[in-house]
Structure formats: structure tokens, C-alpha cells
Amino acid sequence: MGLKVRTFALVLDRPAAVYRASEVVSGQCVLALDGDMHLSQLTITLKGEAECEWTEQKTVAAHQSHGNHGSDHNHHHHDHNQTRTETVRHHAKHTHNHHHHDHNQTRTETVRHHAKHTCVDLVYCPGNVYPSTLSGGQHNIGFNFQLPLGALPSSFESTYGHIRYWIEAHIRKTAFFAFDERTRLPLQIRAPALASPQELAMPAVNSAQKTVGLFGGQPLSLRAEIARTGHAVGSTLQITCFVDNRSKKAMQLMATLRQEVDFFANGSKRRSDEKIAKSMGPTVGAHTVATEVILLPIPLTAAVVYNSCPIIRAKHVLDVFLSISGSFDLHVILGIILTND
């Protein structure tokens, strides 16, 4: 009679399953066995992987086609831990244009861009700690993994890609026609941005000017500054604004935080751009010189993937502006770095 596994589960010592870089991830692999099992059959790993994927439509001349319509061409590129796959599907969709006996055809291609990158791959060998053979019954096999402090990106989910971490246990069965068993448990990693302390501590300042009014227009200037470039998610940005409004119009002072994430695969790039925070400041009256402060909370869910992943990169832009009725708004842009520290 072969080995029968009645219970196979992973339990973390930290139920929330949220860890910071350099911490120890520990827990137990719970087994209930009918029969004996050699510990060499059990492997426990902690893995992290970044992956991005998107498709785009391209219209090309039909004479560039290779092969029959309706065929698929797959090109695979391997670069150490990163695998990139491009699939070009040729659809039988043609546009015929006849001009002075010229016959031109165009064809629509769907191009799939795909890339993977291994963030971490740690293996725990329980046979180094526990007896070599487990008898029938229930067993709790402890494990622990030391997370690296270096280039480890934070967990991240998006339409075009993700960064995911998980612990996986694998039992390799030796009996003929017996199927291996696996169980997986996801976890969240919060890692710092890969930026120097000097870069994070550097203040950010910018200014802009314009004239308000078509005839007899008056000058308007806005200067915005923050004490440091680096800020932790969940904290509040304090933005100091200096406004010199010599026009006849009152205007609203506002600030937004945008998140721009770039995805890279097959030499191509896709960007997602979204507004993740907004704050309304005071109204600046006509013919007013004022110093105002805007408080802007940073969401805990903001992406922290700064210089830590080759195929997914996130940056954040602070847009401070004066909303002017009947005229173009005056914007001041500041770059900031978000971290989990």
C-alpha cells in the first residue's frame, strides 16, 4: 500500500502573513500520514516572482506576413531568471484598396508581450533538522526562511502585472502511478525603496508662473516645496505653497498624487497612470500674496517598487496646482519616492 496523505497544510506563525524585508518567515507544515514517508520526499520553498503581460494590436502591410493566415508564431527568449515570450497571431482580416491598378493589403496582428523575473527562491530542508523517516500519524514540521535585505520588491497587483510571494510544500511520491502533492500559502512582502538616505532626505522644490487674463493680464506665481523627497506609505505629505496672485480672480489651491507604473517585456513598455490621492487646499483670493499648507495622505496601498525590479517600476508624482475658472490651471510638479520604512 502506497503513502496516503490525509492532511497537508501550511500554517504561518504570523497569521496576517505580512513581512518586511530581512525578517524571518516561520511556520509549520502540518502532515497527517497513512504510511511512512522519508523526509527527502518533502520540499518547502519560499518563492517570489514578478510577471507582466499585455497585448496590443498592430496593423502591418500584408507583404510582411510570414506563413498562412490564422497561424501563430511563438518566440521564446531566456535571460537567466527572466523569461520573455512573444506570440504573434496572424488573423485573416484584410483591407483591400484599389487605386490605379495597385493592390495593397493590410493585416491586423495581436502581439503578446510577456516577461517573468524571479525575485527570491529559498529552499528549506527539513531532513537536516528532523528524523529521516516520518511514521504514520500527524506531524508538525517547522520551517523558517530569512528574507534578504537587498533588492526585494514589495508585493504588487495591477492590470498588466504583479509581484507575488508564496510558500509552497511539495511531497514527491515514489510509488508507481502515484501523483505528487503540493500546497501553497500566499504572503505579502513590504520592502523599502532602493534609494540612498541622502536621496530620501533631499527636499523637493519647484515653481511656475503665468499671466491671467487676455487683456491687461496680471502675473500669477506658485511655488511648492516639501521638506524631504522620501515618504512612507500611510504617512501624510505636508506641502508648503507660496502664492502670489495679482490677478482679479480667486482660485482654488489643490494637490494630487499620481502613480505611474512601467512594465517591460520584449523590448516594449506599457504604462499605467492613476491618481491615488487628492486634497483640496484653501481658496486664494484676488490680489493676494499667501503662504498655505496642504496635507495629502498617502494610501497604504501605494506601490513601492523603486529600483528593485527590472520588469516593473513605479514612480510617484506630486501635482500641486491652482484651479482657475475660465483659464488654464497653473501646475507645479514634484517627484517623490515612496517607501515602507
CSV table of N, CA and C in Angstrom, one decimal, residues 125-214:
chain,number,residue,atom,x,y,z
A,125,CYS,N,15.3,22.6,4.0
A,125,CYS,CA,15.5,21.2,4.0
A,125,CYS,C,15.2,20.6,5.4
A,126,PRO,N,14.0,20.1,5.6
A,126,PRO,CA,13.6,19.6,7.0
A,126,PRO,C,14.4,18.4,7.4
A,127,GLY,N,15.0,17.7,6.4
A,127,GLY,CA,15.8,16.5,6.8
A,127,GLY,C,17.0,16.8,7.5
A,128,ASN,N,17.4,18.1,7.5
A,128,ASN,CA,18.6,18.5,8.3
A,128,ASN,C,18.3,18.7,9.8
A,129,VAL,N,17.0,18.7,10.1
A,129,VAL,CA,16.5,19.0,11.5
A,129,VAL,C,15.8,17.8,12.1
A,130,TYR,N,14.9,17.2,11.3
A,130,TYR,CA,14.1,16.1,11.8
A,130,TYR,C,14.6,14.8,11.4
A,131,PRO,N,14.1,13.7,12.1
A,131,PRO,CA,14.4,12.3,11.8
A,131,PRO,C,14.2,12.1,10.3
A,132,SER,N,14.9,11.2,9.7
A,132,SER,CA,14.8,11.0,8.3
A,132,SER,C,13.5,10.4,7.8
A,133,THR,N,12.8,9.6,8.7
A,133,THR,CA,11.6,8.9,8.3
A,133,THR,C,10.5,9.3,9.2
A,134,LEU,N,9.3,9.7,8.6
A,134,LEU,CA,8.1,10.0,9.4
A,134,LEU,C,7.2,8.8,9.4
A,135,SER,N,6.7,8.4,10.5
A,135,SER,CA,5.8,7.2,10.6
A,135,SER,C,4.4,7.7,10.4
A,136,GLY,N,3.4,6.8,10.3
A,136,GLY,CA,2.0,7.2,10.1
A,136,GLY,C,1.5,8.0,11.3
A,137,GLY,N,0.6,8.9,11.1
A,137,GLY,CA,0.1,9.8,12.1
A,137,GLY,C,0.3,11.3,11.7
A,138,GLN,N,0.1,12.2,12.7
A,138,GLN,CA,0.2,13.6,12.4
A,138,GLN,C,1.6,14.1,12.8
A,139,HIS,N,2.1,15.0,12.0
A,139,HIS,CA,3.4,15.6,12.3
A,139,HIS,C,3.4,17.1,11.9
A,140,ASN,N,4.0,17.9,12.8
A,140,ASN,CA,4.2,19.3,12.5
A,140,ASN,C,5.6,19.6,12.2
A,141,ILE,N,5.9,19.9,11.0
A,141,ILE,CA,7.3,20.1,10.5
A,141,ILE,C,7.6,21.6,10.5
A,142,GLY,N,8.4,22.1,11.4
A,142,GLY,CA,8.7,23.6,11.4
A,142,GLY,C,9.6,24.0,10.3
A,143,PHE,N,9.4,25.2,9.8
A,143,PHE,CA,10.3,25.8,8.8
A,143,PHE,C,10.6,27.2,9.1
A,144,ASN,N,11.6,27.8,8.5
A,144,ASN,CA,11.9,29.2,8.6
A,144,ASN,C,12.8,29.7,7.5
A,145,PHE,N,12.5,30.9,7.0
A,145,PHE,CA,13.2,31.5,5.9
A,145,PHE,C,13.7,32.9,6.3
A,146,GLN,N,14.9,33.2,6.0
A,146,GLN,CA,15.5,34.5,6.2
A,146,GLN,C,15.3,35.3,4.9
A,147,LEU,N,14.5,36.3,5.0
A,147,LEU,CA,14.3,37.2,3.8
A,147,LEU,C,15.5,38.1,3.6
A,148,PRO,N,15.9,38.3,2.4
A,148,PRO,CA,17.1,39.1,2.1
A,148,PRO,C,16.7,40.6,2.3
A,149,LEU,N,17.7,41.4,2.6
A,149,LEU,CA,17.5,42.8,2.8
A,149,LEU,C,17.7,43.6,1.5
A,150,GLY,N,18.3,43.0,0.5
A,150,GLY,CA,18.7,43.7,-0.7
A,150,GLY,C,17.5,44.0,-1.6
A,151,ALA,N,17.8,43.8,-2.9
A,151,ALA,CA,16.8,44.2,-4.0
A,151,ALA,C,15.6,43.3,-4.0
A,152,LEU,N,14.7,43.5,-3.0
A,152,LEU,CA,13.5,42.8,-2.9
A,152,LEU,C,12.3,43.7,-3.1
A,153,PRO,N,11.5,43.6,-4.2
A,153,PRO,CA,10.4,44.5,-4.4
A,153,PRO,C,9.2,44.1,-3.5
A,154,SER,N,8.4,45.1,-3.2
A,154,SER,CA,7.2,44.8,-2.4
A,154,SER,C,6.1,44.1,-3.3
A,155,SER,N,5.2,43.4,-2.6
A,155,SER,CA,4.1,42.8,-3.3
A,155,SER,C,3.3,43.8,-4.0
A,156,PHE,N,2.8,43.5,-5.2
A,156,PHE,CA,2.1,44.5,-6.0
A,156,PHE,C,1.1,43.7,-7.0
A,157,GLU,N,0.0,44.4,-7.2
A,157,GLU,CA,-1.0,43.8,-8.1
A,157,GLU,C,-1.5,44.9,-9.1
A,158,SER,N,-1.6,44.6,-10.4
A,158,SER,CA,-2.0,45.6,-11.3
A,158,SER,C,-2.6,44.8,-12.5
A,159,THR,N,-3.3,45.6,-13.4
A,159,THR,CA,-3.9,45.0,-14.6
A,159,THR,C,-2.8,44.4,-15.5
A,160,TYR,N,-1.7,45.0,-15.6
A,160,TYR,CA,-0.7,44.5,-16.6
A,160,TYR,C,0.5,43.7,-15.9
A,161,GLY,N,0.4,43.5,-14.6
A,161,GLY,CA,1.5,42.7,-14.0
A,161,GLY,C,1.3,42.6,-12.5
A,162,HIS,N,2.1,41.8,-11.9
A,162,HIS,CA,2.1,41.7,-10.4
A,162,HIS,C,3.4,41.2,-9.9
A,163,ILE,N,3.6,41.4,-8.6
A,163,ILE,CA,4.7,40.8,-7.8
A,163,ILE,C,4.1,40.0,-6.7
A,164,ARG,N,4.3,38.7,-6.7
A,164,ARG,CA,3.7,37.8,-5.7
A,164,ARG,C,4.7,36.9,-5.0
A,165,TYR,N,4.4,36.6,-3.7
A,165,TYR,CA,5.3,35.8,-2.9
A,165,TYR,C,4.4,34.7,-2.3
A,166,TRP,N,5.0,33.5,-2.1
A,166,TRP,CA,4.3,32.4,-1.6
A,166,TRP,C,5.2,31.4,-1.0
A,167,ILE,N,4.7,30.5,-0.1
A,167,ILE,CA,5.4,29.4,0.4
A,167,ILE,C,4.7,28.1,-0.2
A,168,GLU,N,5.5,27.2,-0.7
A,168,GLU,CA,5.0,26.0,-1.3
A,168,GLU,C,5.7,24.8,-0.7
A,169,ALA,N,4.8,23.8,-0.4
A,169,ALA,CA,5.4,22.5,0.1
A,169,ALA,C,5.0,21.4,-0.9
A,170,HIS,N,6.0,20.6,-1.2
A,170,HIS,CA,5.8,19.6,-2.3
A,170,HIS,C,6.2,18.2,-1.7
A,171,ILE,N,5.3,17.2,-1.8
A,171,ILE,CA,5.6,15.8,-1.5
A,171,ILE,C,5.8,15.0,-2.8
A,172,ARG,N,7.0,14.5,-2.9
A,172,ARG,CA,7.3,13.7,-4.1
A,172,ARG,C,7.0,12.2,-3.7
A,173,LYS,N,6.0,11.6,-4.4
A,173,LYS,CA,5.6,10.2,-4.1
A,173,LYS,C,6.4,9.3,-5.0
A,174,THR,N,6.9,8.2,-4.4
A,174,THR,CA,7.8,7.3,-5.1
A,174,THR,C,7.0,6.1,-5.7
A,175,ALA,N,5.8,5.8,-5.2
A,175,ALA,CA,5.1,4.7,-5.7
A,175,ALA,C,4.7,4.8,-7.2
A,176,PHE,N,4.6,3.7,-7.8
A,176,PHE,CA,4.2,3.7,-9.3
A,176,PHE,C,2.8,4.3,-9.4
A,177,PHE,N,2.6,5.2,-10.4
A,177,PHE,CA,1.3,5.8,-10.7
A,177,PHE,C,0.8,6.7,-9.6
A,178,ALA,N,1.6,7.0,-8.6
A,178,ALA,CA,1.2,7.9,-7.5
A,178,ALA,C,1.5,9.4,-7.9
A,179,PHE,N,0.5,10.2,-7.7
A,179,PHE,CA,0.7,11.6,-8.0
A,179,PHE,C,1.3,12.4,-6.9
A,180,ASP,N,2.2,13.3,-7.2
A,180,ASP,CA,2.8,14.2,-6.2
A,180,ASP,C,1.7,15.1,-5.6
A,181,GLU,N,2.0,15.6,-4.4
A,181,GLU,CA,1.0,16.6,-3.8
A,181,GLU,C,1.7,17.9,-3.5
A,182,ARG,N,1.0,19.0,-3.6
A,182,ARG,CA,1.5,20.3,-3.4
A,182,ARG,C,0.5,21.1,-2.6
A,183,THR,N,1.0,22.0,-1.8
A,183,THR,CA,0.1,23.0,-1.1
A,183,THR,C,0.8,24.3,-1.1
A,184,ARG,N,0.1,25.4,-1.2
A,184,ARG,CA,0.7,26.7,-1.3
A,184,ARG,C,0.0,27.7,-0.4
A,185,LEU,N,0.8,28.7,0.1
A,185,LEU,CA,0.2,29.7,1.0
A,185,LEU,C,0.8,31.0,0.6
A,186,PRO,N,0.0,32.0,0.2
A,186,PRO,CA,0.5,33.3,-0.2
A,186,PRO,C,0.9,34.2,1.0
A,187,LEU,N,1.8,35.1,0.8
A,187,LEU,CA,2.2,36.1,1.8
A,187,LEU,C,2.5,37.4,1.1
A,188,GLN,N,2.5,38.4,2.0
A,188,GLN,CA,2.8,39.8,1.5
A,188,GLN,C,4.1,40.3,2.0
A,189,ILE,N,4.9,40.9,1.1
A,189,ILE,CA,6.2,41.4,1.5
A,189,ILE,C,6.2,42.9,1.3
A,190,ARG,N,6.6,43.6,2.4
A,190,ARG,CA,6.8,45.1,2.3
A,190,ARG,C,8.3,45.4,2.4
A,191,ALA,N,8.8,45.8,1.3
A,191,ALA,CA,10.2,46.1,1.3
A,191,ALA,C,10.5,47.6,1.1
A,192,PRO,N,11.6,48.1,1.5
A,192,PRO,CA,11.9,49.5,1.3
A,192,PRO,C,12.3,49.9,-0.1
A,193,ALA,N,12.2,51.1,-0.5
A,193,ALA,CA,12.6,51.6,-1.8
A,193,ALA,C,14.2,51.5,-1.8
A,194,LEU,N,14.7,51.2,-2.9
A,194,LEU,CA,16.2,51.1,-3.1
A,194,LEU,C,16.7,52.5,-3.4
A,195,ALA,N,16.8,53.4,-2.4
A,195,ALA,CA,17.2,54.7,-2.6
A,195,ALA,C,18.2,55.0,-1.4
A,196,SER,N,19.1,55.9,-1.6
A,196,SER,CA,20.1,56.2,-0.6
A,196,SER,C,19.4,57.1,0.5
A,197,PRO,N,19.9,57.1,1.7
A,197,PRO,CA,19.3,58.1,2.7
A,197,PRO,C,19.4,59.5,2.3
A,198,GLN,N,20.5,59.8,1.6
A,198,GLN,CA,20.7,61.2,1.1
A,198,GLN,C,19.6,61.6,0.1
A,199,GLU,N,19.3,60.6,-0.8
A,199,GLU,CA,18.2,60.9,-1.8
A,199,GLU,C,16.9,61.0,-1.2
A,200,LEU,N,16.6,60.2,-0.2
A,200,LEU,CA,15.3,60.3,0.5
A,200,LEU,C,15.1,61.6,1.3
A,201,ALA,N,16.3,62.1,1.9
A,201,ALA,CA,16.2,63.3,2.8
A,201,ALA,C,16.3,64.6,2.0
A,202,MET,N,16.5,64.5,0.7
A,202,MET,CA,16.7,65.7,-0.1
A,202,MET,C,15.3,66.5,-0.2
A,203,PRO,N,15.3,67.8,0.0
A,203,PRO,CA,14.0,68.5,-0.2
A,203,PRO,C,13.6,68.6,-1.6
A,204,ALA,N,12.4,68.8,-1.9
A,204,ALA,CA,11.9,69.0,-3.3
A,204,ALA,C,11.2,70.3,-3.4
A,205,VAL,N,11.6,71.1,-4.4
A,205,VAL,CA,11.1,72.4,-4.6
A,205,VAL,C,10.9,72.7,-6.1
A,206,ASN,N,9.8,73.4,-6.5
A,206,ASN,CA,9.6,73.7,-7.9
A,206,ASN,C,8.6,74.9,-7.9
A,207,SER,N,8.6,75.6,-9.0
A,207,SER,CA,7.7,76.8,-9.1
A,207,SER,C,7.3,77.0,-10.6
A,208,ALA,N,6.2,77.8,-10.7
A,208,ALA,CA,5.7,78.1,-12.1
A,208,ALA,C,5.0,79.4,-12.1
A,209,GLN,N,5.0,80.1,-13.2
A,209,GLN,CA,4.4,81.4,-13.4
A,209,GLN,C,3.5,81.4,-14.6
A,210,LYS,N,2.5,82.3,-14.7
A,210,LYS,CA,1.7,82.6,-15.9
A,210,LYS,C,1.1,83.9,-15.7
A,211,THR,N,0.5,84.4,-16.8
A,211,THR,CA,-0.3,85.6,-16.8
A,211,THR,C,-1.8,85.3,-16.9
A,212,VAL,N,-2.6,85.8,-16.1
A,212,VAL,CA,-4.0,85.6,-16.0
A,212,VAL,C,-4.8,86.8,-16.7
A,213,GLY,N,-5.6,86.4,-17.7
A,213,GLY,CA,-6.3,87.5,-18.4
A,213,GLY,C,-5.7,87.8,-19.8
A,214,LEU,N,-6.6,87.9,-20.8
A,214,LEU,CA,-6.1,88.1,-22.2
A,214,LEU,C,-5.7,89.6,-22.4
